[in-house]
């Protein structure tokens, strides 16, 4: 005869440990950033949507572009917590530098400094995909693009983030003039034209990428300083 | 000051309850170049006399920026002052990082005073031979503090330290009641007049090479005014003419 066993859990679960799942340190809050350099200016754009990694929106107003000095900005996509930690760290170090050296850090120096800062955490990286854009001491436009651990390259244009794969081919074709059937040839582009083009690009990214949208910060850096503009994207 | 039996160690009290090493450290401060500090309701001003080792040499920097809202003027061992300045800058930076706001001046000065105190109680470590005049502006208004090698700090309406500072103090005692309502230019002028009292008759007068001015206040991040920029304020001393103040 079977004995009646009273137990809270079914028997076979008593043998196995309850699996909780690993602690996940990273989350991708999405969003796209991009930058295009002209001769003596840079145009940077970053959307302002923050997602929860899935279909939810956590805020529509999270700015991904951060001003470092009067001549340099940092645009970051990826994980918001790591982005903010990185921005705070850089800001603190830049202020220290300015007091010690009596002048702000130059844009190329900042580019190298960011790379070092990222590599410092090579074995527990900042989940950030960065663009540094600005003008150097002579007023020439510079852009660097980074991976999460600090590998960087100076380029004329770049994009990072969830909409990266949509924006980069467009920039390749229109800015670098690659793969054009009818080659237009190089012609001088004004800052307003580049701003208009960047607005089109980020709008297009917003159409196809669910993590990009809401608003975009369009930032122009030239020898006169940093100018911000808010641009509306779709809210869907 | 004559030598005593009880003055060779920082860790030895004298029978009269004094620690002579600390008093000797304070002597180093009294030998340094003069510095004057004064404040009104909205501004705190530092004015100091820079010294040079010879005609060939440059003038020693006396006023340092610590943060947007705090600056210091030093008197005494310059090398010690540099260490304290870096310490203060780090503390301000760390506080700002953690709390996303600026450290209150009294809190910062307390940290410096505590640092001084450590060096008065440990064997093998000498006190810092420098006195600071800290000028700052925070939510509670304008502040002037003096720190000593002893680890004490004092809150002042206006004060002077360094060589022949007693003459400057006399001037400040005569006029301090009017400082509260002074404009920035008037405050700087008072500071320069007080500083002028500390110069012995045989030496040069105040000029743009040996004067350093530091200002901080409401809407005014800490700024050092030196060399050519200081000339308009020195002219005020001579002519009593108003000068256009650059605001930022």
Coordinates of C-alpha atoms in Angstrom, one line a residue:
Chain A
X1 CA 0.0 0.0 0.0
X2 CA 1.3 3.4 -0.8
X3 CA 2.0 5.6 2.2
X4 CA 0.6 9.1 2.0
X5 CA 3.4 11.6 1.8
X6 CA 2.7 15.2 2.7
X7 CA 5.2 17.6 1.2
X8 CA 5.1 21.2 -0.1
X9 CA 6.9 20.5 -3.3
X10 CA 6.6 17.6 -5.7
X11 CA 9.3 15.0 -4.9
X12 CA 11.5 15.3 -7.9
X13 CA 12.1 19.0 -7.4
X14 CA 13.6 18.3 -4.0
X15 CA 16.6 16.6 -5.6
X16 CA 17.4 19.4 -8.1
X17 CA 18.6 22.9 -7.0
X18 CA 16.3 25.8 -8.1
X19 CA 17.9 27.5 -11.1
X20 CA 17.9 31.3 -10.8
X21 CA 19.7 32.2 -14.0
X22 CA 22.9 34.2 -14.2
X23 CA 23.1 37.9 -13.2
X24 CA 23.1 39.9 -16.5
X25 CA 25.3 42.9 -16.1
X26 CA 24.5 44.5 -19.4
X27 CA 21.4 45.7 -21.2
X28 CA 21.2 47.5 -24.6
X29 CA 19.1 50.6 -24.2
X30 CA 19.2 51.1 -28.0
X31 CA 19.4 54.3 -30.0
X32 CA 21.5 55.6 -32.9
X33 CA 24.3 58.2 -33.0
X34 CA 26.1 59.5 -36.1
X35 CA 28.5 62.2 -37.1
X36 CA 29.8 63.8 -40.3
X37 CA 32.9 66.0 -40.4
X38 CA 33.3 69.0 -42.7
X39 CA 36.5 71.0 -43.3
X40 CA 36.1 73.2 -40.3
X41 CA 33.0 71.9 -38.6
X42 CA 31.4 68.6 -37.4
X43 CA 27.7 67.7 -37.4
X44 CA 26.6 65.2 -34.8
X45 CA 23.2 63.6 -34.3
X46 CA 21.8 61.3 -31.6
X47 CA 18.3 60.2 -31.1
X48 CA 16.8 60.5 -27.6
X49 CA 14.9 57.2 -27.2
X50 CA 15.8 54.9 -24.4
X51 CA 14.3 51.3 -24.5
X52 CA 14.3 48.5 -22.0
X53 CA 16.0 46.1 -24.4
X54 CA 12.6 44.9 -25.7
X55 CA 9.5 46.7 -27.0
X56 CA 9.1 49.1 -24.1
X57 CA 10.2 52.7 -24.0
X58 CA 11.7 53.9 -20.7
X59 CA 12.0 57.6 -21.8
X60 CA 11.7 59.7 -24.9
X61 CA 14.1 62.4 -23.7
X62 CA 17.4 60.8 -22.9
X63 CA 20.2 62.8 -24.7
X64 CA 23.0 60.7 -26.0
X65 CA 25.3 63.6 -27.0
X66 CA 27.4 65.1 -24.2
X67 CA 29.5 68.2 -24.4
X68 CA 33.1 67.7 -23.2
X69 CA 34.7 71.1 -24.0
X70 CA 33.9 74.1 -26.1
X71 CA 35.3 72.3 -29.1
X72 CA 34.4 68.7 -28.6
X73 CA 31.4 66.5 -28.0
X74 CA 30.9 62.8 -27.2
X75 CA 28.0 60.8 -28.7
X76 CA 27.3 57.4 -27.1
X77 CA 24.9 54.6 -27.7
X78 CA 24.5 51.4 -25.8
X79 CA 23.8 51.0 -22.1
X80 CA 22.6 54.1 -20.4
X81 CA 24.1 53.3 -17.0
X82 CA 27.6 52.8 -18.5
X83 CA 27.2 55.9 -20.7
X84 CA 26.5 58.1 -17.7
X85 CA 29.3 56.6 -15.7
X86 CA 31.7 57.1 -18.6
X87 CA 30.6 60.7 -19.1
X88 CA 31.0 61.5 -15.4
X89 CA 34.4 60.0 -15.4
X90 CA 35.6 61.9 -18.5
X91 CA 34.1 65.2 -17.2
X92 CA 36.0 64.8 -13.9
X93 CA 39.3 64.0 -15.6
X94 CA 38.9 66.9 -18.1
X95 CA 38.3 69.4 -15.2
X96 CA 41.4 68.0 -13.4
X97 CA 43.5 68.4 -16.6
X98 CA 42.3 72.0 -17.1
X99 CA 43.4 73.0 -13.6
X100 CA 46.8 71.3 -13.9
X101 CA 47.6 72.5 -17.4
X102 CA 45.9 75.8 -17.4
X103 CA 44.0 75.1 -20.6
X104 CA 41.3 72.6 -21.8
X105 CA 42.2 69.3 -23.3
X106 CA 42.5 69.4 -27.1
X107 CA 40.2 67.3 -29.2
X108 CA 42.8 64.8 -30.4
X109 CA 44.0 64.4 -26.8
X110 CA 40.5 63.7 -25.7
X111 CA 40.2 61.0 -28.4
X112 CA 43.2 59.2 -27.2
X113 CA 42.2 59.7 -23.6
X114 CA 38.8 58.0 -24.2
X115 CA 40.5 55.1 -25.8
X116 CA 42.7 54.6 -22.8
X117 CA 39.7 55.0 -20.4
X118 CA 37.8 52.3 -22.3
X119 CA 40.7 49.9 -22.4
X120 CA 41.3 50.3 -18.7
X121 CA 38.1 48.2 -18.3
X122 CA 39.1 45.7 -20.9
X123 CA 37.9 42.8 -18.8
X124 CA 34.6 44.3 -17.7
X125 CA 33.9 46.8 -20.4
X126 CA 31.7 49.8 -20.6
X127 CA 28.8 48.7 -22.8
X128 CA 29.1 51.9 -24.8
X129 CA 29.6 52.6 -28.5
X130 CA 31.2 56.0 -28.8
X131 CA 31.8 58.8 -31.3
X132 CA 34.0 61.7 -30.5
X133 CA 33.6 64.7 -32.7
X134 CA 35.0 68.2 -32.6
X135 CA 37.5 70.7 -34.0
X136 CA 41.2 70.7 -33.2
X137 CA 43.3 73.7 -32.2
X138 CA 43.5 74.8 -35.9
X139 CA 39.7 74.6 -36.3
X140 CA 39.7 71.5 -38.5
X141 CA 36.8 69.0 -38.1
X142 CA 37.7 65.6 -36.6
X143 CA 35.7 62.5 -35.8
X144 CA 36.8 59.3 -34.1
X145 CA 34.7 56.1 -33.8
X146 CA 35.2 53.5 -31.1
X147 CA 34.3 50.0 -30.1
X148 CA 33.4 49.0 -26.5
X149 CA 37.0 48.5 -25.5
X150 CA 38.7 51.5 -27.0
X151 CA 39.7 50.5 -30.5
X152 CA 39.5 53.7 -32.4
X153 CA 40.0 55.2 -35.8
X154 CA 39.8 58.8 -37.2
X155 CA 37.2 59.0 -39.9
X156 CA 35.3 61.5 -41.9
X157 CA 31.9 60.1 -40.9
X158 CA 30.5 57.3 -38.7
X159 CA 27.6 56.0 -36.9
X160 CA 27.0 53.7 -33.9
X161 CA 24.1 52.0 -32.2
X162 CA 21.0 50.1 -33.1
X163 CA 20.5 52.0 -36.3
X164 CA 24.1 51.8 -37.3
X165 CA 23.6 49.2 -40.0
X166 CA 21.0 51.3 -41.6
X167 CA 22.9 54.6 -41.5
X168 CA 26.4 53.5 -42.4
X169 CA 25.6 52.4 -46.0
X170 CA 23.8 55.7 -46.6
X171 CA 26.8 57.6 -45.4
X172 CA 29.2 55.5 -47.4
X173 CA 27.3 56.3 -50.5
X174 CA 26.5 59.9 -50.0
X175 CA 29.5 61.3 -48.0
X176 CA 32.3 59.1 -49.3
X177 CA 30.7 58.7 -52.7
X178 CA 31.3 54.9 -52.8
X179 CA 29.4 52.6 -55.2
X180 CA 27.7 55.3 -57.1
X181 CA 26.4 54.4 -60.6
X182 CA 26.6 58.0 -61.8
X183 CA 29.6 59.4 -60.0
X184 CA 28.8 63.0 -59.0
X185 CA 32.4 64.0 -58.1
X186 CA 33.5 66.0 -55.1
X187 CA 31.9 69.3 -54.5
X188 CA 32.1 71.6 -51.5
X189 CA 29.2 71.1 -49.1
X190 CA 28.0 73.7 -46.8
X191 CA 27.3 73.1 -43.1
X192 CA 23.5 73.6 -43.7
X193 CA 23.5 70.9 -46.4
X194 CA 25.3 68.5 -44.1
X195 CA 22.8 69.2 -41.3
X196 CA 19.9 68.6 -43.6
X197 CA 21.5 65.4 -44.8
X198 CA 22.1 64.2 -41.2
X199 CA 18.5 65.0 -40.3
X200 CA 17.3 62.9 -43.3
X201 CA 19.6 60.0 -42.3
X202 CA 18.5 59.8 -38.7
X203 CA 14.8 60.1 -39.7
X204 CA 15.3 57.2 -42.1
X205 CA 16.9 55.2 -39.4
X206 CA 14.0 56.0 -37.1
X207 CA 11.6 54.6 -39.8
X208 CA 13.1 51.2 -39.9
X209 CA 14.7 50.7 -36.5
X210 CA 12.3 50.4 -33.6
X211 CA 14.9 51.5 -31.0
X212 CA 15.4 54.9 -32.8
X213 CA 12.9 57.7 -32.7
X214 CA 11.2 60.3 -30.5
X215 CA 13.6 63.3 -30.8
X216 CA 17.1 63.9 -32.1
X217 CA 19.8 66.3 -30.9
X218 CA 21.5 67.8 -33.9
X219 CA 24.8 69.4 -32.8
X220 CA 27.2 71.5 -34.8
X221 CA 30.7 72.0 -33.5
X222 CA 32.9 74.7 -35.1
X223 CA 35.5 77.2 -34.0
X224 CA 32.7 79.4 -32.5
X225 CA 31.6 76.6 -30.2
X226 CA 28.9 74.0 -29.8
X227 CA 25.3 74.7 -31.1
X228 CA 22.4 72.5 -30.2
X229 CA 19.2 71.9 -32.1
X230 CA 16.2 69.7 -31.2
X231 CA 14.7 67.8 -34.1
X232 CA 11.5 65.8 -33.9
X233 CA 11.3 62.2 -35.0
X234 CA 8.4 59.9 -35.0
X235 CA 7.0 58.7 -31.7
X236 CA 6.0 55.2 -32.9
Chain B
X1 CA 61.8 82.7 19.8
X2 CA 64.5 81.0 21.9
X3 CA 65.2 77.3 21.8
X4 CA 63.4 75.1 24.3
X5 CA 64.0 71.6 25.7
X6 CA 60.7 70.4 24.6
X7 CA 60.7 71.6 21.0
X8 CA 62.5 68.9 19.0
X9 CA 59.5 66.5 18.6
X10 CA 56.0 67.2 17.3
X11 CA 54.8 64.6 19.8
X12 CA 56.2 66.3 22.9
X13 CA 54.2 68.8 24.9
X14 CA 56.0 71.5 26.9
X15 CA 55.3 71.9 30.6
X16 CA 53.2 75.0 29.8
X17 CA 50.9 72.9 27.6
X18 CA 52.3 74.0 24.2
X19 CA 53.6 72.1 21.3
X20 CA 56.5 74.2 20.1
X21 CA 56.9 72.5 16.7
X22 CA 53.4 73.7 15.8
X23 CA 54.3 77.3 16.8
X24 CA 57.5 77.1 14.8
X25 CA 55.4 76.0 11.8
X26 CA 53.2 79.0 12.2
X27 CA 56.3 81.2 12.2
X28 CA 57.0 79.9 8.6
X29 CA 53.5 81.3 7.7
X30 CA 54.4 84.6 9.2
X31 CA 57.5 84.8 7.1
X32 CA 55.6 84.3 3.8
X33 CA 54.5 87.1 1.5
X34 CA 51.4 89.0 2.6
X35 CA 47.9 88.0 1.5
X36 CA 44.6 89.8 2.3
X37 CA 41.1 88.4 2.1
X38 CA 37.8 90.2 2.4
X39 CA 34.2 89.7 1.5
X40 CA 30.9 91.4 0.9
X41 CA 27.4 89.9 0.7
X42 CA 28.0 88.6 -2.8
X43 CA 31.7 88.4 -3.4
X44 CA 34.9 87.2 -1.7
X45 CA 38.2 88.7 -2.8
X46 CA 41.8 87.7 -2.3
X47 CA 44.7 90.1 -2.9
X48 CA 48.3 89.0 -2.5
X49 CA 51.8 90.3 -2.9
X50 CA 54.0 88.0 -5.1
X51 CA 57.7 87.7 -4.3
X52 CA 60.5 86.9 -6.7
X53 CA 63.8 85.4 -5.7
X54 CA 65.8 88.0 -7.7
X55 CA 65.3 90.5 -10.5
X56 CA 66.1 87.7 -13.0
X57 CA 63.4 85.4 -11.5
X58 CA 59.7 85.2 -12.0
X59 CA 57.2 86.1 -9.3
X60 CA 56.0 83.2 -7.2
X61 CA 52.3 82.2 -7.8
X62 CA 50.3 82.9 -4.7
X63 CA 46.6 82.4 -5.7
X64 CA 45.3 79.1 -6.9
X65 CA 41.9 78.0 -8.4
X66 CA 40.5 75.1 -6.4
X67 CA 37.1 74.8 -8.0
X68 CA 34.6 77.1 -9.7
X69 CA 33.4 78.3 -6.3
X70 CA 36.6 78.2 -4.2
X71 CA 40.1 79.6 -4.5
X72 CA 43.0 80.0 -2.1
X73 CA 45.9 82.4 -1.4
X74 CA 49.0 80.9 0.3
X75 CA 51.6 82.2 2.7
X76 CA 54.6 80.1 3.8
X77 CA 56.2 77.0 2.2
X78 CA 55.0 77.0 -1.4
X79 CA 55.7 73.3 -1.9
X80 CA 53.5 72.4 1.0
X81 CA 50.8 74.7 -0.4
X82 CA 50.9 72.9 -3.7
X83 CA 50.2 69.6 -2.0
X84 CA 47.2 71.1 -0.1
X85 CA 45.9 72.7 -3.2
X86 CA 45.9 69.4 -5.1
X87 CA 44.2 67.8 -2.1
X88 CA 41.5 70.4 -2.1
X89 CA 41.0 70.1 -5.9
X90 CA 40.6 66.3 -5.5
X91 CA 38.1 66.6 -2.7
X92 CA 36.0 69.1 -4.7
X93 CA 36.1 66.9 -7.7
X94 CA 35.2 63.7 -5.7
X95 CA 32.4 65.5 -3.9
X96 CA 31.0 66.8 -7.2
X97 CA 31.2 63.3 -8.8
X98 CA 29.3 61.7 -5.9
X99 CA 26.7 64.4 -5.1
X100 CA 26.4 66.3 -8.5
X101 CA 26.8 69.5 -6.6
X102 CA 29.5 71.8 -5.2
X103 CA 31.0 71.1 -1.8
X104 CA 30.2 73.7 0.8
X105 CA 33.2 75.9 1.7
X106 CA 33.2 75.1 5.4
X107 CA 33.1 71.4 4.7
X108 CA 36.1 71.6 2.4
X109 CA 38.1 73.8 4.9
X110 CA 37.3 71.3 7.7
X111 CA 38.9 68.5 5.6
X112 CA 42.0 70.6 5.1
X113 CA 42.1 71.4 8.8
X114 CA 41.8 67.7 9.6
X115 CA 44.7 67.0 7.3
X116 CA 46.8 69.5 9.1
X117 CA 45.9 67.9 12.4
X118 CA 47.1 64.5 11.4
X119 CA 50.6 66.0 11.0
X120 CA 50.6 67.4 14.5
X121 CA 50.0 64.0 16.2
X122 CA 52.1 61.5 14.3
X123 CA 55.8 60.9 15.0
X124 CA 58.0 61.4 12.0
X125 CA 55.7 63.7 10.1
X126 CA 56.2 67.4 10.3
X127 CA 53.3 69.9 10.1
X128 CA 52.5 71.7 6.8
X129 CA 54.4 75.1 6.9
X130 CA 51.7 77.0 5.1
X131 CA 48.6 79.1 6.0
X132 CA 45.8 79.3 3.5
X133 CA 43.2 82.0 3.0
X134 CA 40.2 80.3 1.4
X135 CA 37.7 82.4 -0.5
X136 CA 34.5 80.8 -1.5
X137 CA 30.9 81.2 -2.5
X138 CA 28.2 78.7 -1.8
X139 CA 24.4 78.5 -1.0
X140 CA 25.2 80.2 2.4
X141 CA 26.9 83.1 0.7
X142 CA 30.4 84.4 0.5
X143 CA 33.1 83.0 2.9
X144 CA 36.6 83.8 4.0
X145 CA 38.5 81.2 6.0
X146 CA 42.0 81.0 7.4
X147 CA 43.7 77.6 8.0
X148 CA 46.7 77.1 10.2
X149 CA 49.4 74.4 10.5
X150 CA 48.0 73.7 14.0
X151 CA 44.8 72.3 12.4
X152 CA 42.6 75.2 13.5
X153 CA 40.6 77.1 11.0
X154 CA 38.8 80.5 11.4
X155 CA 35.9 82.1 9.7
X156 CA 36.6 85.8 9.0
X157 CA 34.9 88.9 7.7
X158 CA 38.3 89.9 6.5
X159 CA 41.9 89.0 7.4
X160 CA 45.5 89.3 6.4
X161 CA 48.4 86.8 6.9
X162 CA 52.1 86.8 6.1
X163 CA 54.9 89.3 6.4
X164 CA 53.9 92.7 8.0
X165 CA 50.2 91.6 7.9
X166 CA 49.5 93.5 11.1
X167 CA 49.5 96.8 9.1
X168 CA 47.0 95.4 6.7
X169 CA 44.9 94.1 9.7
X170 CA 44.8 97.6 11.1
X171 CA 43.5 99.0 7.8
X172 CA 40.9 96.2 7.7
X173 CA 39.8 96.8 11.3
X174 CA 39.1 100.5 10.4
X175 CA 37.0 99.8 7.3
X176 CA 35.5 96.3 7.7
X177 CA 32.0 97.5 8.7
X178 CA 31.5 99.0 5.2
X179 CA 32.5 95.8 3.3
X180 CA 29.2 94.1 3.4
X181 CA 27.6 96.6 1.0
X182 CA 30.6 97.2 -1.2
X183 CA 30.6 96.6 -4.9
X184 CA 33.3 94.3 -6.3
X185 CA 35.5 97.2 -7.5
X186 CA 35.3 98.9 -4.0
X187 CA 36.2 95.6 -2.4
X188 CA 39.2 95.0 -4.6
X189 CA 40.3 98.6 -3.9
X190 CA 40.1 98.1 -0.2
X191 CA 42.1 94.9 -0.5
X192 CA 44.8 96.6 -2.5
X193 CA 45.0 99.5 0.0
X194 CA 45.3 97.0 2.8
X195 CA 48.0 95.2 0.9
X196 CA 49.9 98.4 0.3
X197 CA 50.2 98.9 4.0
X198 CA 52.4 95.7 4.2
X199 CA 55.1 97.0 1.9
X200 CA 58.2 98.4 3.6
X201 CA 59.0 102.0 2.4
X202 CA 62.2 101.0 0.8
X203 CA 60.6 98.5 -1.6
X204 CA 58.7 98.9 -4.9
X205 CA 55.0 99.9 -4.7
X206 CA 52.2 97.7 -5.8
X207 CA 52.5 97.1 -9.6
X208 CA 51.0 94.6 -12.1
X209 CA 54.0 92.3 -11.7
X210 CA 53.8 91.7 -8.0
X211 CA 50.1 91.8 -7.3
X212 CA 47.6 88.9 -7.7
X213 CA 43.9 89.3 -7.3
X214 CA 41.3 86.5 -6.9
X215 CA 37.6 87.0 -7.0
X216 CA 34.6 84.7 -6.6
X217 CA 30.9 85.3 -6.0
X218 CA 27.4 85.1 -7.1
X219 CA 27.4 84.3 -10.8
X220 CA 31.2 84.7 -10.8
X221 CA 33.3 81.5 -10.9
X222 CA 36.7 81.9 -9.2
X223 CA 39.0 83.9 -11.4
X224 CA 42.6 85.1 -11.0
X225 CA 43.4 88.6 -12.2
X226 CA 47.1 89.2 -12.8
X227 CA 49.6 91.1 -14.9
X228 CA 47.9 93.4 -17.4
X229 CA 44.4 92.6 -16.2
X230 CA 45.3 93.9 -12.7
X231 CA 46.4 97.3 -14.0
X232 CA 42.9 98.9 -14.1
X233 CA 42.4 98.1 -10.4
X234 CA 45.9 99.5 -9.5
X235 CA 44.9 102.6 -11.4
X236 CA 41.8 102.9 -9.2
X237 CA 44.2 103.2 -6.3
X238 CA 45.9 106.2 -7.8
X239 CA 43.1 108.0 -9.5
X240 CA 40.0 106.9 -7.7
X241 CA 38.4 106.6 -11.1
X242 CA 35.7 104.0 -11.9
X243 CA 36.6 101.2 -14.2
X244 CA 34.4 99.0 -16.4
X245 CA 34.1 95.6 -14.8
X246 CA 34.2 92.5 -17.0
X247 CA 31.5 90.1 -15.9
X248 CA 31.2 86.5 -17.0

